[in-house]
């Protein structure tokens, strides 16, 4: 089988690229190691920047999102027994959208399959080669058979644990890494949201985030040790800890209900440079991950694809390969800004295991600096709502 662009991974990055190439008449094949039900039910991100929603709209994949997403104009920072609202929309003119990543993925799969774009589920790529030659090759296994896909270019959209990043020769690759000494225990619960906006809470016991998926489903996270087993937490313990970290506030009562899903996510910052090697382009989590505080991961995957699709379209439509050279550097400017923002939000709101009383006081003072100054609020809001795709 031969195609113009071989896409490895049917996450938000791979599926968006497939859609954008198809709309320009460029052929592609998507290989995904997991089954369709698996990728459609994987609970992950939930917050989309305005720019991400605009791109989903332009590519005709936002109809259901507009019906079902919850549109948010602000967030609250909760610390030192107080609540401080940041009016994101007043400060930036833009909004954010709450819509589960698995819903985005479902919409993208439907749009691609309806247009006849081949997505092969349970097709595991095992090796890529020919990156420096005339033609790239992907070896994969599908329905028990070894297969080969040849292509002009490979989009490595295979997430953090995929195979593409390792195909770049180690002497050319530099990984920038930071591992945090904590993780998040995330739950989904049949409980209306505690508040109609997200609550980011700093507490001496650790961070807590109150977010949501619908008017009847809450999504909450609490900071836990990185190797914590979710099964060690009973439902009562989770609700009790969420209540403690939220604190007591007039007119705000923790909303509880049946917990339907719980899991622990480790926290890490990572950036791979370069993002391109010959015929291979890395995009999304295969090239970088951020700690989830501030919700940048899926949005970065989307902005990488915006830049990559422009480069591929320029090549196939105008025979202009110059954007291949600038793909990585263009993405990396935004990636590093998002890395800084995610690190900053994480370090401002989490409890470091070895923090001294001085560190805790300084952290609260930093939160006051941001929450009580228009300049501080604006800095947070501009980053939260999403920086321009190209900078
Ligand atoms: P993925 O979604 O990981 O997709 C990669 C795909 O490649 C997978 O389907 C995988 O099965 C497939 N694959 C891997 N190897 C192979 C192979 N060899 N062959 C074939 N297929 C392969 N981001 C946000 O923007 N906002 C948020 O609110 C947010 N919250 C988060 C909360 C949590 C708890 C977590 C864990 C993450 C969160 N993120 C958030 C991050 C976000 O989920 C990721 O950044 C996003 O999934 C990246 O998309 P991707 O397409 O690059 O990679
Ligand atoms: C969500 C996750 C985040 O990390 C965040 O900062 C905001 C929202 C979410 O899952 O809804």
Coordinates of C-alpha atoms and ligand atoms in Angstrom, one line a residue:
X1 CA 0.0 0.0 0.0
X2 CA 1.3 3.5 -0.8
X3 CA 0.0 6.9 0.4
X4 CA 1.3 10.4 0.4
X5 CA 1.3 10.8 4.2
X6 CA 1.4 7.8 6.6
X7 CA 0.0 8.9 10.0
X8 CA 0.8 6.8 13.0
X9 CA -1.7 7.3 15.8
X10 CA -5.4 8.1 15.9
X11 CA -5.3 10.5 18.8
X12 CA -6.3 14.2 18.4
X13 CA -3.1 14.9 16.5
X14 CA -3.3 12.1 13.9
X15 CA -7.0 12.4 13.3
X16 CA -6.9 16.2 12.9
X17 CA -4.0 15.9 10.4
X18 CA -5.9 13.3 8.4
X19 CA -8.9 15.6 8.2
X20 CA -6.9 18.6 7.2
X21 CA -5.0 16.7 4.5
X22 CA -8.1 15.1 3.1
X23 CA -9.8 18.6 2.8
X24 CA -6.8 19.6 0.6
X25 CA -7.0 16.4 -1.5
X26 CA -3.8 14.9 0.0
X27 CA -4.0 11.2 0.6
X28 CA -3.2 9.6 3.9
X29 CA -3.7 6.4 5.9
X30 CA -4.0 6.4 9.7
X31 CA -2.6 3.4 11.6
X32 CA -3.8 3.0 15.2
X33 CA -2.7 0.2 17.5
X34 CA -5.8 0.2 19.7
X35 CA -9.4 -0.6 18.8
X36 CA -12.0 2.1 18.0
X37 CA -14.0 1.5 21.2
X38 CA -10.8 1.9 23.2
X39 CA -9.7 5.2 21.7
X40 CA -13.3 6.5 21.9
X41 CA -13.5 5.8 25.6
X42 CA -10.0 6.8 26.8
X43 CA -10.7 9.5 29.5
X44 CA -8.2 12.3 29.3
X45 CA -8.3 16.0 28.6
X46 CA -11.3 18.2 28.8
X47 CA -10.5 21.8 28.1
X48 CA -10.1 23.3 24.6
X49 CA -8.7 26.7 23.9
X50 CA -10.7 29.1 21.7
X51 CA -8.1 28.6 18.9
X52 CA -8.5 24.8 19.0
X53 CA -12.3 25.2 18.7
X54 CA -11.9 27.6 15.8
X55 CA -9.8 25.0 13.9
X56 CA -12.3 22.2 14.7
X57 CA -15.0 24.6 13.3
X58 CA -13.1 25.4 10.1
X59 CA -12.5 21.7 9.5
X60 CA -16.2 20.9 10.0
X61 CA -15.8 18.8 13.1
X62 CA -17.4 21.1 15.7
X63 CA -21.2 20.6 15.2
X64 CA -21.7 18.4 18.2
X65 CA -19.2 20.4 20.2
X66 CA -21.4 23.5 19.8
X67 CA -24.4 21.6 21.1
X68 CA -22.7 19.9 24.0
X69 CA -19.6 21.8 25.2
X70 CA -19.8 24.1 28.2
X71 CA -18.4 27.5 27.4
X72 CA -16.4 29.1 30.1
X73 CA -15.4 32.8 30.6
X74 CA -13.5 32.5 33.8
X75 CA -11.8 30.3 36.4
X76 CA -11.3 30.6 40.1
X77 CA -8.1 30.3 42.1
X78 CA -8.8 29.1 45.6
X79 CA -6.1 29.5 48.3
X80 CA -5.5 30.8 51.8
X81 CA -9.2 30.3 52.6
X82 CA -10.3 32.7 49.8
X83 CA -11.6 32.5 46.2
X84 CA -10.4 34.8 43.5
X85 CA -12.1 34.8 40.1
X86 CA -10.1 35.5 36.9
X87 CA -12.3 36.8 34.2
X88 CA -10.6 35.2 31.2
X89 CA -13.0 36.7 28.6
X90 CA -12.9 40.2 30.0
X91 CA -9.1 40.1 30.0
X92 CA -8.6 38.4 26.6
X93 CA -11.9 38.6 24.6
X94 CA -11.7 34.8 24.3
X95 CA -13.3 31.8 25.9
X96 CA -12.4 28.1 26.7
X97 CA -14.6 25.1 26.1
X98 CA -15.2 22.0 28.3
X99 CA -15.6 19.0 26.0
X100 CA -14.0 15.6 26.7
X101 CA -11.1 14.6 24.6
X102 CA -12.8 11.3 23.8
X103 CA -15.7 13.3 22.4
X104 CA -13.3 15.2 20.2
X105 CA -11.8 11.9 19.1
X106 CA -15.2 10.4 18.3
X107 CA -16.2 13.5 16.2
X108 CA -12.8 13.3 14.3
X109 CA -13.2 9.6 13.6
X110 CA -16.8 10.0 12.3
X111 CA -15.7 12.9 10.0
X112 CA -12.7 11.0 8.6
X113 CA -14.5 7.7 8.0
X114 CA -17.5 9.5 6.4
X115 CA -15.1 11.1 4.0
X116 CA -13.5 7.8 3.2
X117 CA -10.2 8.5 4.9
X118 CA -8.7 5.1 5.9
X119 CA -8.2 4.6 9.6
X120 CA -6.9 1.1 10.4
X121 CA -7.7 0.2 14.0
X122 CA -5.7 -2.5 15.8
X123 CA -2.9 -1.8 13.3
X124 CA 0.3 -1.6 15.3
X125 CA 3.3 0.1 13.7
X126 CA 6.5 -1.7 14.6
X127 CA 9.2 0.0 12.6
X128 CA 9.7 3.0 10.4
X129 CA 12.5 3.4 7.9
X130 CA 13.7 5.2 4.8
X131 CA 13.5 8.6 6.6
X132 CA 16.6 9.9 4.8
X133 CA 15.9 8.2 1.4
X134 CA 13.5 8.5 -1.5
X135 CA 10.5 7.0 0.3
X136 CA 9.5 6.2 3.8
X137 CA 8.3 2.8 5.0
X138 CA 6.1 1.8 7.9
X139 CA 5.9 -1.8 9.0
X140 CA 2.8 -2.7 10.9
X141 CA 0.7 -5.7 12.0
X142 CA -3.0 -5.7 11.2
X143 CA -5.4 -8.6 11.7
X144 CA -2.5 -10.9 12.5
X145 CA -0.6 -10.1 9.3
X146 CA 2.6 -8.2 8.8
X147 CA 2.0 -5.3 6.4
X148 CA 4.0 -2.5 4.8
X149 CA 2.9 1.0 4.0
X150 CA 5.1 3.2 1.9
X151 CA 4.7 6.9 1.9
X152 CA 6.3 10.2 1.0
X153 CA 6.2 11.5 4.6
X154 CA 5.4 10.0 8.0
X155 CA 3.5 11.9 10.7
X156 CA 4.5 10.5 14.1
X157 CA 1.4 11.2 16.0
X158 CA 1.8 8.1 18.2
X159 CA 1.8 9.8 21.6
X160 CA 4.5 9.7 24.3
X161 CA 5.0 5.9 24.3
X162 CA 5.0 5.5 20.5
X163 CA 7.9 4.3 18.3
X164 CA 8.5 7.4 16.1
X165 CA 10.5 9.6 18.4
X166 CA 13.1 6.8 18.9
X167 CA 13.5 6.6 15.1
X168 CA 15.4 9.9 15.1
X169 CA 19.1 9.0 15.5
X170 CA 20.1 9.5 19.2
X171 CA 23.1 11.7 18.2
X172 CA 20.7 14.2 16.6
X173 CA 18.0 14.1 19.3
X174 CA 17.9 16.1 22.5
X175 CA 15.2 15.3 25.1
X176 CA 14.5 18.0 27.8
X177 CA 12.9 16.4 30.8
X178 CA 11.4 17.2 34.2
X179 CA 9.7 14.7 36.4
X180 CA 7.5 16.0 39.2
X181 CA 7.4 14.3 42.6
X182 CA 3.6 13.9 42.5
X183 CA 0.8 12.8 40.3
X184 CA -3.0 13.4 40.0
X185 CA -5.7 11.1 41.1
X186 CA -8.5 11.9 38.6
X187 CA -12.1 10.9 39.1
X188 CA -15.3 11.0 37.0
X189 CA -18.5 11.2 39.1
X190 CA -22.2 11.3 38.5
X191 CA -22.4 14.6 40.4
X192 CA -23.4 18.0 39.0
X193 CA -20.3 20.4 39.0
X194 CA -19.6 21.9 42.4
X195 CA -19.3 25.3 40.6
X196 CA -20.1 26.4 37.0
X197 CA -16.5 27.4 36.5
X198 CA -13.2 25.5 37.2
X199 CA -11.8 25.8 40.7
X200 CA -8.0 25.5 41.0
X201 CA -7.2 25.0 44.7
X202 CA -3.9 25.3 46.6
X203 CA -4.0 23.7 50.0
X204 CA -1.4 22.6 52.5
X205 CA -2.5 19.0 51.8
X206 CA -1.9 19.5 48.1
X207 CA -3.6 20.7 44.9
X208 CA -7.2 20.0 43.9
X209 CA -9.0 20.8 40.6
X210 CA -12.8 20.8 40.2
X211 CA -13.7 20.5 36.6
X212 CA -16.6 18.9 34.7
X213 CA -17.8 17.0 31.7
X214 CA -21.5 18.0 31.6
X215 CA -24.2 19.5 33.8
X216 CA -24.5 16.1 35.5
X217 CA -20.9 14.8 35.5
X218 CA -18.0 16.2 37.6
X219 CA -14.3 15.6 36.9
X220 CA -12.0 16.2 39.9
X221 CA -8.3 15.8 40.5
X222 CA -6.2 15.7 43.6
X223 CA -2.5 15.8 44.0
X224 CA -1.2 12.4 45.3
X225 CA 2.3 10.7 45.4
X226 CA 3.4 9.8 41.9
X227 CA 3.3 6.1 42.5
X228 CA -0.1 6.1 44.2
X229 CA -2.5 3.3 43.5
X230 CA -6.0 4.7 42.8
X231 CA -7.5 1.6 44.5
X232 CA -6.0 2.8 47.8
X233 CA -8.5 5.6 47.8
X234 CA -12.1 4.8 48.8
X235 CA -14.8 7.0 47.4
X236 CA -15.4 8.5 50.9
X237 CA -11.7 9.3 51.3
X238 CA -11.7 11.0 47.9
X239 CA -14.7 13.2 48.6
X240 CA -13.4 14.0 52.1
X241 CA -10.0 15.1 50.7
X242 CA -11.7 17.1 48.0
X243 CA -13.9 18.8 50.6
X244 CA -10.8 19.6 52.7
X245 CA -8.8 21.1 49.8
X246 CA -11.7 23.1 48.6
X247 CA -12.2 24.6 52.1
X248 CA -15.3 26.3 53.5
X249 CA -16.7 29.1 51.5
X250 CA -20.1 30.8 51.8
X251 CA -22.5 29.7 49.0
X252 CA -20.2 26.9 47.8
X253 CA -20.9 23.3 48.7
X254 CA -19.1 20.3 47.4
X255 CA -21.3 18.3 45.1
X256 CA -20.8 14.5 45.5
X257 CA -22.1 11.4 43.7
X258 CA -21.2 8.0 42.5
X259 CA -17.5 7.8 41.3
X260 CA -17.6 6.0 38.0
X261 CA -13.9 6.1 37.1
X262 CA -10.6 6.8 38.9
X263 CA -7.0 6.6 37.9
X264 CA -3.6 8.2 38.7
X265 CA -1.5 10.2 36.1
X266 CA 2.2 10.9 36.7
X267 CA 3.3 14.4 35.9
X268 CA 6.1 15.2 33.6
X269 CA 7.4 17.9 31.3
X270 CA 9.3 16.7 28.2
X271 CA 10.3 18.3 24.9
X272 CA 12.1 16.5 22.0
X273 CA 14.2 18.5 19.7
X274 CA 14.3 18.4 16.7
X275 CA 10.7 17.6 15.7
X276 CA 11.6 16.5 12.2
X277 CA 14.1 14.1 10.8
X278 CA 14.1 13.7 7.0
X279 CA 10.7 12.3 6.0
X280 CA 9.4 12.0 9.6
X281 CA 7.6 14.8 11.5
X282 CA 6.7 14.4 15.2
X283 CA 3.5 16.1 16.4
X284 CA 1.6 16.2 19.7
X285 CA 2.6 14.0 22.7
X286 CA 5.2 12.1 20.6
X287 CA 7.3 15.2 20.7
X288 CA 6.3 16.8 24.0
X289 CA 4.3 16.4 27.1
X290 CA 3.3 18.9 29.8
X291 CA 2.0 18.4 33.4
X292 CA -1.8 18.7 33.0
X293 CA -2.2 21.9 35.2
X294 CA -3.5 24.5 32.7
X295 CA -4.7 21.9 30.1
X296 CA -2.2 22.5 27.4
X297 CA -1.5 18.9 26.1
X298 CA -4.3 18.3 23.6
X299 CA -4.2 22.0 22.6
X300 CA -0.5 21.8 21.7
X301 CA -1.2 18.6 19.7
X302 CA -3.8 20.7 17.7
X303 CA -1.5 23.7 17.2
X304 CA 1.4 21.4 16.0
X305 CA -1.0 19.9 13.4
X306 CA -2.0 23.4 12.2
X307 CA 1.6 24.2 11.4
X308 CA 2.4 20.7 10.0
X309 CA -0.7 20.7 7.7
X310 CA 0.3 24.1 6.3
X311 CA 3.8 22.8 5.5
X312 CA 2.4 19.6 3.8
X313 CA -0.1 21.6 1.8
X314 CA 2.5 24.1 0.6
X315 CA 4.6 21.2 -0.6
X316 CA 1.9 19.3 -2.4
X317 CA 0.0 22.3 -3.8
X318 CA 2.9 24.7 -4.5
X319 CA 5.9 22.4 -4.6
X320 CA 7.3 24.6 -1.8
X321 CA 9.2 22.6 0.8
X322 CA 10.5 25.6 2.7
X323 CA 8.0 25.1 5.5
X324 CA 9.4 21.7 6.3
X325 CA 12.5 23.5 7.6
X326 CA 10.5 25.8 9.8
X327 CA 8.0 23.3 11.1
X328 CA 9.9 22.3 14.2
X329 CA 11.2 25.8 15.2
X330 CA 7.8 27.3 14.7
X331 CA 6.1 24.7 16.9
X332 CA 8.8 24.8 19.5
X333 CA 8.4 28.5 20.2
X334 CA 4.8 27.9 21.3
X335 CA 5.6 24.6 22.9
X336 CA 8.2 26.2 25.2
X337 CA 5.8 28.9 26.1
X338 CA 3.2 26.3 27.0
X339 CA 5.9 24.3 28.9
X340 CA 6.6 27.4 31.0
X341 CA 3.0 28.1 31.7
X342 CA 2.3 24.4 32.7
X343 CA 5.3 24.4 34.9
X344 CA 4.4 27.7 36.4
X345 CA 0.8 26.7 37.2
X346 CA 2.0 23.4 38.6
X347 CA 4.6 24.9 40.8
X348 CA 2.3 27.7 42.0
X349 CA -0.5 25.3 43.0
X350 CA 1.1 22.1 44.2
X351 CA 2.7 21.0 47.4
X352 CA 6.3 20.1 46.9
X353 CA 7.2 17.2 49.2
X354 CA 10.3 18.9 50.5
X355 CA 8.8 22.4 50.7
X356 CA 9.8 24.5 53.8
X357 CA 7.4 26.8 55.6
X358 CA 9.1 29.6 53.7
X359 CA 8.3 27.9 50.4
X360 CA 4.6 27.6 51.4
X361 CA 4.3 31.3 52.4
X362 CA 6.1 32.4 49.2
X363 CA 3.7 30.3 47.1
X364 CA 0.7 31.9 48.7
X365 CA 2.2 35.3 48.2
X366 CA 2.7 34.5 44.5
X367 CA -0.9 33.5 44.2
X368 CA -1.9 36.8 45.8
X369 CA 0.4 38.7 43.3
X370 CA -1.4 37.1 40.4
X371 CA -5.0 37.1 41.7
X372 CA -5.0 40.7 43.0
X373 CA -3.2 42.5 40.1
X374 CA -4.8 43.1 36.7
X375 CA -1.4 42.6 35.1
X376 CA -1.0 39.2 36.9
X377 CA -4.5 38.1 36.0
X378 CA -3.9 39.1 32.4
X379 CA -0.7 37.1 32.2
X380 CA -2.5 34.0 33.4
X381 CA -5.6 34.6 31.3
X382 CA -3.6 35.1 28.0
X383 CA -1.8 31.8 28.4
X384 CA -4.8 29.9 29.7
X385 CA -6.9 30.8 26.8
X386 CA -4.1 29.9 24.4
X387 CA -1.4 31.7 22.5
X388 CA -1.5 32.2 18.8
X389 CA -0.7 29.0 16.8
X390 CA 2.3 30.7 15.1
X391 CA 4.6 33.0 16.9
Ligands
LIG1 P1 -2.4 10.5 21.9 O1 -3.8 11.0 22.3 O2 -1.7 9.8 23.0 O3 -2.6 9.6 20.7 C1 -1.6 8.7 20.2 C2 -2.2 7.5 19.6 O4 -1.1 6.7 19.0 C3 -2.9 6.6 20.6 O5 -4.2 6.4 20.1 C4 -2.0 5.4 20.6 O6 -2.8 4.2 20.8 C5 -1.4 5.4 19.2 N1 -0.2 4.6 19.1 C6 0.9 4.6 19.9 N2 1.8 3.8 19.4 C7 1.4 3.3 18.2 C8 1.9 2.4 17.3 N3 3.2 1.9 17.5 N4 1.2 2.1 16.2 C9 0.0 2.6 16.0 N5 -0.6 3.5 16.9 C10 0.1 3.8 18.0 N6 -4.6 18.2 27.4 C11 -5.4 19.4 27.2 O7 -5.1 20.1 26.2 N7 -6.4 19.8 28.0 C12 -6.6 19.1 29.2 O8 -7.6 19.4 29.9 C13 -5.8 17.9 29.5 N8 -6.1 17.2 30.6 C14 -5.4 16.0 30.7 C15 -5.7 15.3 31.8 C16 -5.1 14.0 32.0 C17 -5.4 13.2 33.2 C18 -4.2 13.5 31.0 C19 -3.5 12.2 31.2 C20 -3.8 14.3 29.9 C21 -4.5 15.5 29.8 N9 -4.2 16.3 28.6 C22 -4.8 17.5 28.5 C23 -3.2 15.9 27.6 C24 -3.8 15.2 26.4 O9 -4.6 14.2 26.8 C25 -2.7 14.8 25.4 O10 -1.8 15.8 25.2 C26 -3.3 14.4 24.0 O11 -3.9 13.1 24.1 C27 -2.2 14.3 22.9 O12 -2.7 13.9 21.7 P2 -1.9 13.1 20.7 O13 -2.8 12.8 19.5 O14 -0.6 13.7 20.5 O15 -1.5 11.7 21.4
LIG2 C1 -9.2 19.7 32.8 C2 -7.9 19.2 33.0 C3 -6.9 20.2 33.3 O1 -5.6 19.8 33.5 C4 -7.2 21.5 33.4 O2 -6.2 22.4 33.8 C5 -8.5 21.9 33.2 C6 -9.4 21.0 32.9 C7 -10.2 18.7 32.5 O3 -9.9 17.5 32.5 O4 -11.4 19.1 32.4

